[in-house]
Short mmCIF file of C-alpha atoms in Angstrom, two decimals:
data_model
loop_
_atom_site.label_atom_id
_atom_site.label_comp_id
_atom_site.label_asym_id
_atom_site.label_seq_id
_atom_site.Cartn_x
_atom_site.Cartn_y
_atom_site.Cartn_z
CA UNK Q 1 2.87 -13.66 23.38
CA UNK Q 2 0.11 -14.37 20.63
CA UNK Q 3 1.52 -14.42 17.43
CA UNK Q 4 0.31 -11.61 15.32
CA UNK Q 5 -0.13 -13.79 11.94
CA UNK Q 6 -0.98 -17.09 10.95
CA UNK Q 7 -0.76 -19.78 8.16
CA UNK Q 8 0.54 -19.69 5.33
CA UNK Q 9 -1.70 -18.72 1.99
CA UNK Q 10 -1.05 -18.20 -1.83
CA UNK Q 11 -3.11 -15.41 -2.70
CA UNK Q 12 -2.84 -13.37 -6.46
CA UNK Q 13 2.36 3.55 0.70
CA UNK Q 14 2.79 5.69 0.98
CA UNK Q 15 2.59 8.98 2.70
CA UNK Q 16 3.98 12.24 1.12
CA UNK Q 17 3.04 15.34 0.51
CA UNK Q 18 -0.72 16.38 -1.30
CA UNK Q 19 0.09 15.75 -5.18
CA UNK Q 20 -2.91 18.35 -6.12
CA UNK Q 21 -3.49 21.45 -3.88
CA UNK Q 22 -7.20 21.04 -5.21
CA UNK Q 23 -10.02 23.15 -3.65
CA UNK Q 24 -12.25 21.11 -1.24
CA UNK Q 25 -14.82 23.87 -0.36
CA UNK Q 26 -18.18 21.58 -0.94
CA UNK Q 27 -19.93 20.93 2.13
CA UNK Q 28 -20.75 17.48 2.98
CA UNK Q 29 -24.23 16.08 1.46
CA UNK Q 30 -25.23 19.53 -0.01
CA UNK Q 31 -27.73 19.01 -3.03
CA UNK Q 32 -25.56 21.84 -4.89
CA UNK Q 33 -22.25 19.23 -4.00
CA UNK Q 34 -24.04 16.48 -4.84
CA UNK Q 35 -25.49 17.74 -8.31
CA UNK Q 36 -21.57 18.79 -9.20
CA UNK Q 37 -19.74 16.92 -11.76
CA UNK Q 38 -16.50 15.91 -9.67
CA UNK Q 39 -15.47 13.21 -7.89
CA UNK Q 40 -12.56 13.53 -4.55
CA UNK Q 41 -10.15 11.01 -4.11
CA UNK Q 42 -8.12 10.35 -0.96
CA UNK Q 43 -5.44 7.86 -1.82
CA UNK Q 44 -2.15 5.98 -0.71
CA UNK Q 45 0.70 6.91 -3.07
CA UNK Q 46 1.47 4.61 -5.14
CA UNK Q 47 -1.01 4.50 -7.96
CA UNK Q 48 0.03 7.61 -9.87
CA UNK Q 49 3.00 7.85 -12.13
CA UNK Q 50 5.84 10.84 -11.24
CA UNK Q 51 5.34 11.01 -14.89
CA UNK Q 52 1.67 10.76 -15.42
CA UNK Q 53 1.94 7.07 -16.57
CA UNK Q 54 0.75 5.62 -13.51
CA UNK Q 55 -2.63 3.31 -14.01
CA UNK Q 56 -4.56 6.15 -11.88
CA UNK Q 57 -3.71 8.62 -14.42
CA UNK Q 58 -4.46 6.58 -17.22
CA UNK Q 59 -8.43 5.52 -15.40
CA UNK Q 60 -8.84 8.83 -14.38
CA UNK Q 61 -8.77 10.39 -17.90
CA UNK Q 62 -10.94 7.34 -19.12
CA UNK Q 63 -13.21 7.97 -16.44
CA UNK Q 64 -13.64 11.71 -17.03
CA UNK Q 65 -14.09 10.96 -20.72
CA UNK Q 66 -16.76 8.75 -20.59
CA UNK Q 67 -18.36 10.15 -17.77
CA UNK Q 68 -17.45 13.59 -17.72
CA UNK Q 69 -17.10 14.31 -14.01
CA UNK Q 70 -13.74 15.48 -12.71
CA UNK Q 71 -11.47 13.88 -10.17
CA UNK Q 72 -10.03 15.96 -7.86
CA UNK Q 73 -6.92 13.94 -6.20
CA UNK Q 74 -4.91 13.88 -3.18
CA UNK Q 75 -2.35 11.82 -2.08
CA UNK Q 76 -0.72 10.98 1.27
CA UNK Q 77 0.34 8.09 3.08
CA UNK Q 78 -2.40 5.66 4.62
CA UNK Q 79 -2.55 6.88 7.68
CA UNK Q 80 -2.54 10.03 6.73
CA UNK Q 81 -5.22 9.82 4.55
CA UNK Q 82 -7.64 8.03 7.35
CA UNK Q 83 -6.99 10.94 9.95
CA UNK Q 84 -7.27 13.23 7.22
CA UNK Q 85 -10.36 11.95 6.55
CA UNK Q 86 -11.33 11.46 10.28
CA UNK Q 87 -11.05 15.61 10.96
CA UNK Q 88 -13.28 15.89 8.44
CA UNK Q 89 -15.94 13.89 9.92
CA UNK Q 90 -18.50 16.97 10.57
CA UNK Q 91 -17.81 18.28 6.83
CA UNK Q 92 -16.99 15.70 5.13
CA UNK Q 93 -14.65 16.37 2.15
CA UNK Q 94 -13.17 13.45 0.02
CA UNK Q 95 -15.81 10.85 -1.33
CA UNK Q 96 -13.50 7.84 -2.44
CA UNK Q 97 -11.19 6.49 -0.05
CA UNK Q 98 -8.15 4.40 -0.73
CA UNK Q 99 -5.89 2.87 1.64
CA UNK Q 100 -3.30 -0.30 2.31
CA UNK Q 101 -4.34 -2.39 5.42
CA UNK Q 102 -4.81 -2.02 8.40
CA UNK Q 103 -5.86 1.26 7.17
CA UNK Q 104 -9.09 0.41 5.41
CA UNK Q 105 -9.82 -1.52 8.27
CA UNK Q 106 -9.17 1.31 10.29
CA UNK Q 107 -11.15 3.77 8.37
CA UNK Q 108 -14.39 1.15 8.35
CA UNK Q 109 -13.99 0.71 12.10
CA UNK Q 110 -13.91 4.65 12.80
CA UNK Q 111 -16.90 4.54 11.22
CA UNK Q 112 -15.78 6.90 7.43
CA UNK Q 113 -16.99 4.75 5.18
CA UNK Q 114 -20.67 3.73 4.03
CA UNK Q 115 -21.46 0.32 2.21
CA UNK Q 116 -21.55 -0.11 -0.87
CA UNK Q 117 -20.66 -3.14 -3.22
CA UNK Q 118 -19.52 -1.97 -6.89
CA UNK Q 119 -19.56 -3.49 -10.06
CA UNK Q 120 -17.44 -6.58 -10.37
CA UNK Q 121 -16.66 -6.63 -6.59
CA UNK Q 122 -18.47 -10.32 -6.80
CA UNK Q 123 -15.29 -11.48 -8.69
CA UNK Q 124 -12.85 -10.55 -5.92
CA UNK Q 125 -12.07 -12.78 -3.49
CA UNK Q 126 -13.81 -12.39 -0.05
CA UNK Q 127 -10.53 -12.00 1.83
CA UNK Q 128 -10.68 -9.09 -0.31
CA UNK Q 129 -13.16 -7.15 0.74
CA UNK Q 130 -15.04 -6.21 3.93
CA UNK Q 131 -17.37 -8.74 5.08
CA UNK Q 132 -19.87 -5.61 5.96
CA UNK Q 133 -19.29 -4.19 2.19
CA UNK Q 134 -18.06 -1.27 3.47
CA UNK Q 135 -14.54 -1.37 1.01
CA UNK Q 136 -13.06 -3.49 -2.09
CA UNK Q 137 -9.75 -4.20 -3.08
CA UNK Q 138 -9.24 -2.43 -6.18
CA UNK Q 139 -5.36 -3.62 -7.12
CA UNK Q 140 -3.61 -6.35 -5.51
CA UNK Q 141 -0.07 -5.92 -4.53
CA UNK Q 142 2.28 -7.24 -2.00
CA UNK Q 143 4.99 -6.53 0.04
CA UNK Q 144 8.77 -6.28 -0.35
CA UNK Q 145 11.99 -4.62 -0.42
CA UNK Q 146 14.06 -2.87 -2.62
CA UNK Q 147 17.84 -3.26 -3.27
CA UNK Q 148 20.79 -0.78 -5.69
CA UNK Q 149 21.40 -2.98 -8.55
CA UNK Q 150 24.25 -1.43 -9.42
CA UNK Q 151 26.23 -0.93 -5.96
CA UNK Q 152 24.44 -4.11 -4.14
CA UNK Q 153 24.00 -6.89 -7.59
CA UNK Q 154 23.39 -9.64 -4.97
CA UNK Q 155 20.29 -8.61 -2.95
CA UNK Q 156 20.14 -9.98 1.01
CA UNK Q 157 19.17 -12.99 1.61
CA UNK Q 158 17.59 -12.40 5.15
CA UNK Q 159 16.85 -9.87 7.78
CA UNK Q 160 20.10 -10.62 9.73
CA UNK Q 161 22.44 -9.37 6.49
CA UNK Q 162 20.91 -5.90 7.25
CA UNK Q 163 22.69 -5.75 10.68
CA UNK Q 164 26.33 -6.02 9.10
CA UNK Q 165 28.08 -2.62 9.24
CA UNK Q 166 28.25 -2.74 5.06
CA UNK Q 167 24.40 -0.95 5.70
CA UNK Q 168 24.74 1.77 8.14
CA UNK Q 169 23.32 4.49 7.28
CA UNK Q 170 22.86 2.40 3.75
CA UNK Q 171 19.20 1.57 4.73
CA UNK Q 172 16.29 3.18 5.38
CA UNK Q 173 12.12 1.87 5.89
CA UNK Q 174 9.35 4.02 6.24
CA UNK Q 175 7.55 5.22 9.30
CA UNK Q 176 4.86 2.34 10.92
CA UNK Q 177 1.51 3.71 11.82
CA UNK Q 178 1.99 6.84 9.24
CA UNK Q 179 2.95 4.99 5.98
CA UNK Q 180 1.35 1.17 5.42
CA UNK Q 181 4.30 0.03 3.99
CA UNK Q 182 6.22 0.91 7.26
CA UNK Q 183 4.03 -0.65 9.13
CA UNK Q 184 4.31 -3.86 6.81
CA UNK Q 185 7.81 -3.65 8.50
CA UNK Q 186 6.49 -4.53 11.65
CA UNK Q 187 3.99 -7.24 10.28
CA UNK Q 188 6.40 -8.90 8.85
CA UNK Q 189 9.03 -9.03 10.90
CA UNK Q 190 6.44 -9.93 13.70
CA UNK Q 191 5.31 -13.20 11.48
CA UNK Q 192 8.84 -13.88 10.39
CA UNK Q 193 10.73 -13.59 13.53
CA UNK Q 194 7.45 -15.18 15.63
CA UNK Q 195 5.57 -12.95 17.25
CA UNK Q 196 6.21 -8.86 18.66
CA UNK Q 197 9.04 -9.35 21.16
CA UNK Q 198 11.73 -11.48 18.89
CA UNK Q 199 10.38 -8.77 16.11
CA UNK Q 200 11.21 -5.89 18.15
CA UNK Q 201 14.40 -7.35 19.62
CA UNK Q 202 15.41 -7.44 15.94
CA UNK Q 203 14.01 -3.75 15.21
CA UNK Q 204 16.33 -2.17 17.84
CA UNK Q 205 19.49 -4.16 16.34
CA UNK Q 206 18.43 -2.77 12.96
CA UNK Q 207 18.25 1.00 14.32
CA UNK Q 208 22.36 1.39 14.43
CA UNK Q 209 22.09 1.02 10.20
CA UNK Q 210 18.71 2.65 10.11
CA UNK Q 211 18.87 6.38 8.43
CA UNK Q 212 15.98 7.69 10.32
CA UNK Q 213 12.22 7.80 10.16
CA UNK Q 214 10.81 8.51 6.72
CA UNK Q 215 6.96 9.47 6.29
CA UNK Q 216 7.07 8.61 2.39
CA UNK Q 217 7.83 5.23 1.34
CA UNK Q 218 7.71 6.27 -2.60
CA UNK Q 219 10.70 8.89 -2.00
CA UNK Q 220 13.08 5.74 -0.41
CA UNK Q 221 13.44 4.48 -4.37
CA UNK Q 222 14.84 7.46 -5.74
CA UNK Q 223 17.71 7.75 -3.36
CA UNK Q 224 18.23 3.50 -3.65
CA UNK Q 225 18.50 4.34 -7.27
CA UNK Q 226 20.92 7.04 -6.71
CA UNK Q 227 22.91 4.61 -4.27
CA UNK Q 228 22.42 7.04 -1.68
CA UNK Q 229 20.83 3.75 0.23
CA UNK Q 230 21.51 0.39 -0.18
CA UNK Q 231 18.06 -1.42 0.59
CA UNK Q 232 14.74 0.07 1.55
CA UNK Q 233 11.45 -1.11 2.34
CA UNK Q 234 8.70 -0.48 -0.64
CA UNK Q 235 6.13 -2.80 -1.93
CA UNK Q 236 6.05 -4.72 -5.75
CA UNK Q 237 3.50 -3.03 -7.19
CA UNK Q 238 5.29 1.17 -6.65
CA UNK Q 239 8.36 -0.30 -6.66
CA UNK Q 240 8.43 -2.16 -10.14
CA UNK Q 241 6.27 0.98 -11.92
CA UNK Q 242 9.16 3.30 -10.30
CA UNK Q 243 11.90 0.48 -12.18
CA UNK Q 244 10.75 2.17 -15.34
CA UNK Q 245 12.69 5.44 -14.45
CA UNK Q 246 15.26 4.06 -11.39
CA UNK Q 247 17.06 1.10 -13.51
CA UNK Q 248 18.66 0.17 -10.41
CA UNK Q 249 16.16 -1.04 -8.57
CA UNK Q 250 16.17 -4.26 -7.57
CA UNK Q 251 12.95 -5.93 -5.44
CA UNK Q 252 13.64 -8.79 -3.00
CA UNK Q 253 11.61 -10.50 -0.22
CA UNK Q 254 14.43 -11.08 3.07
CA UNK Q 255 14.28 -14.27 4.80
CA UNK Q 256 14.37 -15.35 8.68
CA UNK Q 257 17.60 -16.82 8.73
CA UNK Q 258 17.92 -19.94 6.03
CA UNK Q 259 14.76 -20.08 5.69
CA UNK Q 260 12.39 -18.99 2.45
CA UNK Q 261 11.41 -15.79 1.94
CA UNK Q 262 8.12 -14.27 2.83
CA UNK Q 263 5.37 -11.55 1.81
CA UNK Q 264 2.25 -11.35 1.98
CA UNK Q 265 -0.66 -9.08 0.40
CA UNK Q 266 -0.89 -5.30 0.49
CA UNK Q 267 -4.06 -4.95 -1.52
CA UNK Q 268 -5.05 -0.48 -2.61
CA UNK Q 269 -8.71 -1.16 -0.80
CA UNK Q 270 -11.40 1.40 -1.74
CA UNK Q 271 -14.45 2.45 -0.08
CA UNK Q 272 -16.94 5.42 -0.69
CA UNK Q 273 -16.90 7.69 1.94
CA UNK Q 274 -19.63 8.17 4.45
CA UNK Q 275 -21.59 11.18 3.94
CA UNK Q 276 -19.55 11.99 0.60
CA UNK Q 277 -20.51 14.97 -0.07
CA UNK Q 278 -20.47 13.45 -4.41
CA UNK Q 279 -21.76 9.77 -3.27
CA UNK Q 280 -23.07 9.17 -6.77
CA UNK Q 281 -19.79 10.21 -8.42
CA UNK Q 282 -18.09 8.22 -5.78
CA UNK Q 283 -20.25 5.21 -6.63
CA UNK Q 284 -20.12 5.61 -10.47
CA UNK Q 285 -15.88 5.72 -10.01
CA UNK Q 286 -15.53 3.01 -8.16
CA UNK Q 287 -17.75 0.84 -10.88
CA UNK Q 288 -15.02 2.20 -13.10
CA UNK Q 289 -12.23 1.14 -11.17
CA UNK Q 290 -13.42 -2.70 -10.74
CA UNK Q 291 -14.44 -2.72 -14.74
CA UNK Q 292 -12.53 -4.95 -16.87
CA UNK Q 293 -11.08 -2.85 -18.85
CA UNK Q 294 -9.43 -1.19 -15.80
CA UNK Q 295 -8.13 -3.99 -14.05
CA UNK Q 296 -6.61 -5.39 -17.51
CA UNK Q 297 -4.70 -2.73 -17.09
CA UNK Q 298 -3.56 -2.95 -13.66
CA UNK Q 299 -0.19 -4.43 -14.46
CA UNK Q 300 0.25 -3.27 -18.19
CA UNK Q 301 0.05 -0.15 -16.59
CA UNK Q 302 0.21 0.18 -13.10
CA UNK Q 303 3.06 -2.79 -12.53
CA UNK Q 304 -0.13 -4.38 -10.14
CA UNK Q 305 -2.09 -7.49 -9.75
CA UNK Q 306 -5.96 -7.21 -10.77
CA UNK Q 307 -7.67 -7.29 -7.83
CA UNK Q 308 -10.51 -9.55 -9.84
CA UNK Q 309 -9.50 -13.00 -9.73
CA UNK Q 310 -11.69 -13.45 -13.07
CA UNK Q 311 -9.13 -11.41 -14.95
CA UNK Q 312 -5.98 -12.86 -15.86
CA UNK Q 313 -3.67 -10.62 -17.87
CA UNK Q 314 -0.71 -11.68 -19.96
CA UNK Q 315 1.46 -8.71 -21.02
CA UNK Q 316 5.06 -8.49 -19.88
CA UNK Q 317 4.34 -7.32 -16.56
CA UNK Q 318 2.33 -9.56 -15.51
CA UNK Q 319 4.57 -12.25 -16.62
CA UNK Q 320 7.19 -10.25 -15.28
CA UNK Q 321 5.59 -9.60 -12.07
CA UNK Q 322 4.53 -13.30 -11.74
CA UNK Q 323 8.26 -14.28 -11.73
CA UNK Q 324 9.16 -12.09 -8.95
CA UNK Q 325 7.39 -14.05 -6.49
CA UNK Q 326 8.31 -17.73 -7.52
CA UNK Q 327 10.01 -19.52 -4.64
CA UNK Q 328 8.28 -16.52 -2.00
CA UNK Q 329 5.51 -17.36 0.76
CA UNK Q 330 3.12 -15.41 0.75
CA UNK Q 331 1.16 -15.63 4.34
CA UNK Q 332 -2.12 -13.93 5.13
CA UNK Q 333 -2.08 -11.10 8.21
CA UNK Q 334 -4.64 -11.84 11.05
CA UNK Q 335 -5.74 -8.42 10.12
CA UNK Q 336 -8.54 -7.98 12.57
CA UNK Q 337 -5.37 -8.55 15.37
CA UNK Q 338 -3.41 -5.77 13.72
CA UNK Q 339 -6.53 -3.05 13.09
CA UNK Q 340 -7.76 -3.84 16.86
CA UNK Q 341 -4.03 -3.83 18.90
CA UNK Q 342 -1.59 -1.42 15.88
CA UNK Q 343 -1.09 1.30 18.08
CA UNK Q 344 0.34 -1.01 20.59
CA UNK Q 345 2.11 -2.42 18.01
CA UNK Q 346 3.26 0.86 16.84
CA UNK Q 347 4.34 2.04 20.43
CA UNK Q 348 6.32 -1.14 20.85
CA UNK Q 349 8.20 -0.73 17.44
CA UNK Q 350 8.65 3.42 18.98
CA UNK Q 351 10.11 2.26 22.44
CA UNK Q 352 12.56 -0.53 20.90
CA UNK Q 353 13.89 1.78 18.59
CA UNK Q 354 13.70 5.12 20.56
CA UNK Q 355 11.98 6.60 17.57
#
């Protein structure tokens, strides 16, 4: 079996239900759409605080200030978003799209995005961004798990702690192929345990402790900070702006065995959407996005990683953020592998663990 991932590379969610019920009535490439001062927004969860301190509220309202068009925003998980997106082809609806691979990959390859190359996308790196243009990492983030402080002080080590009986029904990861952090799950454990059938053997131990399938990844925290889990799946960048309300939150990185911990990158890619029915807007936002003033604040803010390597921030966060990930290897996805074969991935992961 071909492994799904390969070397080793140091390199700098999602699903729920719609956060705004907002009105999506323009048709798609109307002059009267395009000639309206609003902006849509599909997005992976993540990026907005349950308090409105998140770094999208904070851009947003600089955006609409300076710019005066409104963003309309709607927020699922990944997948969600990209077959949202996909019914929508004929009347096209949302004009920014933002997704965690393999979903932006996905979304290029079904053909809903259009090319375009905003400001400051020169200073990301090129593993990035699409080779074709067609999205841009906008904040950098990888994966990881979370663990209760207070109940668990000692997070796991490795994957094999999470098959003692101390987790059942302690543990819980989100849905792969409807929220990108669950399928991290999979890519991970895929690299870690060397390729899809050692990964899924593993899987199907791991069902007796699993709670069930979850299609948010965001709501796991709240009920690890409650102690109502143990561990859950999540990613650094939601799970260390979620710390600032769920003190007992605790983010770890398990391990195959002895060996060192792992992680790799979960980048929030954005692309404008094809036929947007506000391309302009769309185009105009994502500038905003990649300016730097916007990624300086990706981790005062947002608890991210800039996505432009030009930026180097220095607040707590960062420094905070930089920390977590000492002594962790990060490896780099064979991401074409996973956007071209995921559903076979996905259907393995649903017959080993008779989800």
């Amino acid at each position: 079996m071909r492994t799904l991932l390969t070397h080793a590379k140091p390199v700098a969610a999602l699903t729920g239900a719609l956060v705004l019920a907002a009105s999506l009535t323009a048709c798609g490439g109307s002059s009267a759409a395009s000639d309206e001062k609003v902006v849509t927004v599909y997005s992976a969860d993540g990026l907005k605080g349950e308090a409105g301190d998140g770094w999208y509220d904070k851009v947003f309202a600089d955006f609409e200030k300076q710019t005066g068009i409104k963003v309309k925003y709607v927020e699922g998980g990944s997948g969600e978003m990209v077959q949202r997106a996909l019914r929508e082809k004929s009347n096209t609806q949302a004009d920014v799209l933002v997704t965690l691979p393999p979903f932006i990959q996905q979304a290029g390859s079904k053909g809903l995005l259009q090319a375009y190359a905003p400001q400051g996308s020169d200073r990301v790196d090129g593993a990035d961004k699409a080779p074709d243009g067609t999205w841009t990492s906008i904040v950098n983030n990888y994966f990881g798990f979370i663990h209760n402080k207070k109940e668990l002080p000692t997070a796991p080590k490795s994957w094999e702690e999470l098959l003692d009986a101390t987790y059942k029904d302690r543990l819980q990861y989100s849905t792969p192929g409807v929220a990108g952090d669950g399928t991290a799950v999979l890519i991970k454990a895929m690299h870690d345990f060397g390729g899809r059938e050692p990964a899924m053997e593993y899987l199907k131990k791991l069902q007796a402790n699993n709670v069930g399938p979850s299609s948010s990844t965001s709501k796991l925290a709240p009920k690890v900070d409650k102690g109502e889990l143990l561990v859950a799946n999540g990613d650094v960048q939601m799970n260390f702006a979620q710390s600032k309300s769920m003190p007992n939150l605790g983010i770890w990185f398990p391990a195959k065995g002895d060996g060192k911990p792992t992680t790799f990158a979960l980048p929030y890619a954005a692309g404008l959407v094809n036929k947007a029915p506000h391309a302009e807007n769309g185009k105009k936002l994502l500038d905003f996005l990649l300016s730097e003033g916007a990624q300086r604040e990706v981790s005062a803010v947002g608890g991210g990683f800039p996505a432009r390597k030009d930026v180097k921030p220095t607040d707590a966060n960062a420094l905070a953020l930089g920390k977590l990930l000492e002594g962790v290897e990060v490896f780099e996805p064979d991401w074409a592998d996973i956007n071209e074969n995921l559903t076979t991935y996905v259907d393995a992961w649903k017959s080993a663990t008779g989800s």
